[in-house]
Amino acid sequence: MKGTSFFNILILWNMENPSSKILAYSPNWVGDAIMCIPALKAIRKVYSGCDLYMLAVPWVKEVYEFSGIPDYIITYDRRSLHRGLKGTYKLVEEIKQHRITTSFVFPNSWRAALIPWLAKIPTRAGLSRRFRQLFFLNSSAKPEKDFKLKHQVFYYLSVVKVLHPDIHKYEAEVTRTPLLSPGADTKEMGLVLAEKLRLKPEKPWLGLAPGAQYGDAKLWWPESFANVADRVAKEYDAQIVIFGSASESDIARRVMSRMKTRCVDLTGKTSLKDAMLLLHHCKMLLTNDSGLMHVGAALGIPLVAIFGSTDPIHTGPFGDPGKTVVLEAKIGCHPCFKRDCPLGHKQCMSEIRPDDVFESIKQLWEK
């Protein structure tokens, strides 16, 4: 151990001590929570026998409950219970009670790095962004220069790499798809829920996810969703089921108003966990770049994903390539990463034709 710093000794002790308590600070979006799963699996590999705590906002914690990877989930309700200085103090005191030894901070924000520091967690690892490594992180690394050319999954893995440079030896195992493998009881729970919602398990389901949280530039046209859904329903006697949050109910109504086929609108009517149970029964999913797209890919559901303002290289569906089709328009302004089209025409969406989408679905459906 000669020449080894106290900090490195502490890291080695945490790895070898089965009673280590690790806190993983979750990203705040459903899609990012899914893309963080390989990093959590990597933590499980390098800290064998540890207690893994997840700090997550309410709207993503169900991803981790469904995954079964963390041992404990600490809910960070920053809009209510943990709002403001008093709420932050309450959260920090709750974290302190667990005597966490190491934290991995996956979001890039100052606030995300501040919480483990306030909780006096001895080892606080994250990427060097916004100068937070100068104050709140005591182990950090710069993001790899080509991180924008890689999938976001590998960005989150690089956070674990800060403390474990040899994490690459587990990479193939922890990124194996599908990322989520529900058990037989999950399927049964989905069937029970389907019957309660008067869905028809005997028919093949085409799931639609016509919404997206980031902005209008990510949304394919409602009439195009309706066109494809009608054709799939007619061709395969499929039941059409629309998924999404309450905030996406208006988009669902716009799709339904343009459809000739009757469909089931579940927007705002299920929890995320229930939506995951039902998505598991879909024959296929047609989706924008959204959290539900990432959920579908993680469950191994065949899907066709429409990309407009965003880049599938970085945030595409992380699933079996044989089960996923990504459609994007290769025009000069794509990807712009804007919430709304800065040119006002959404040409990137207009150039993705319903005929092409239907043919992509047909190829996957008949495999």
Coordinates of N, CA and C in Angstrom, one line a residue, residues 151-152 311-317:
H151 N -23.7 6.6 -27.6 CA -25.0 6.5 -27.0 C -24.9 7.0 -25.6
Q152 N -26.0 7.6 -25.1 CA -26.0 8.2 -23.7 C -25.8 7.1 -22.7
D311 N -31.0 13.3 -32.0 CA -30.1 12.5 -32.8 C -30.1 11.0 -32.2
P312 N -30.5 10.1 -33.1 CA -30.6 8.7 -32.6 C -29.3 8.1 -32.2
I313 N -28.2 8.6 -32.7 CA -26.9 8.1 -32.4 C -26.7 8.3 -30.9
H314 N -27.1 9.4 -30.3 CA -26.9 9.7 -28.9 C -28.0 9.2 -28.0
T315 N -29.3 9.3 -28.5 CA -30.4 8.9 -27.6 C -31.4 8.0 -28.3
G316 N -31.0 7.2 -29.2 CA -31.9 6.3 -29.9 C -32.3 5.1 -29.0
P317 N -33.3 4.3 -29.5 CA -33.7 3.2 -28.6 C -32.6 2.2 -28.5

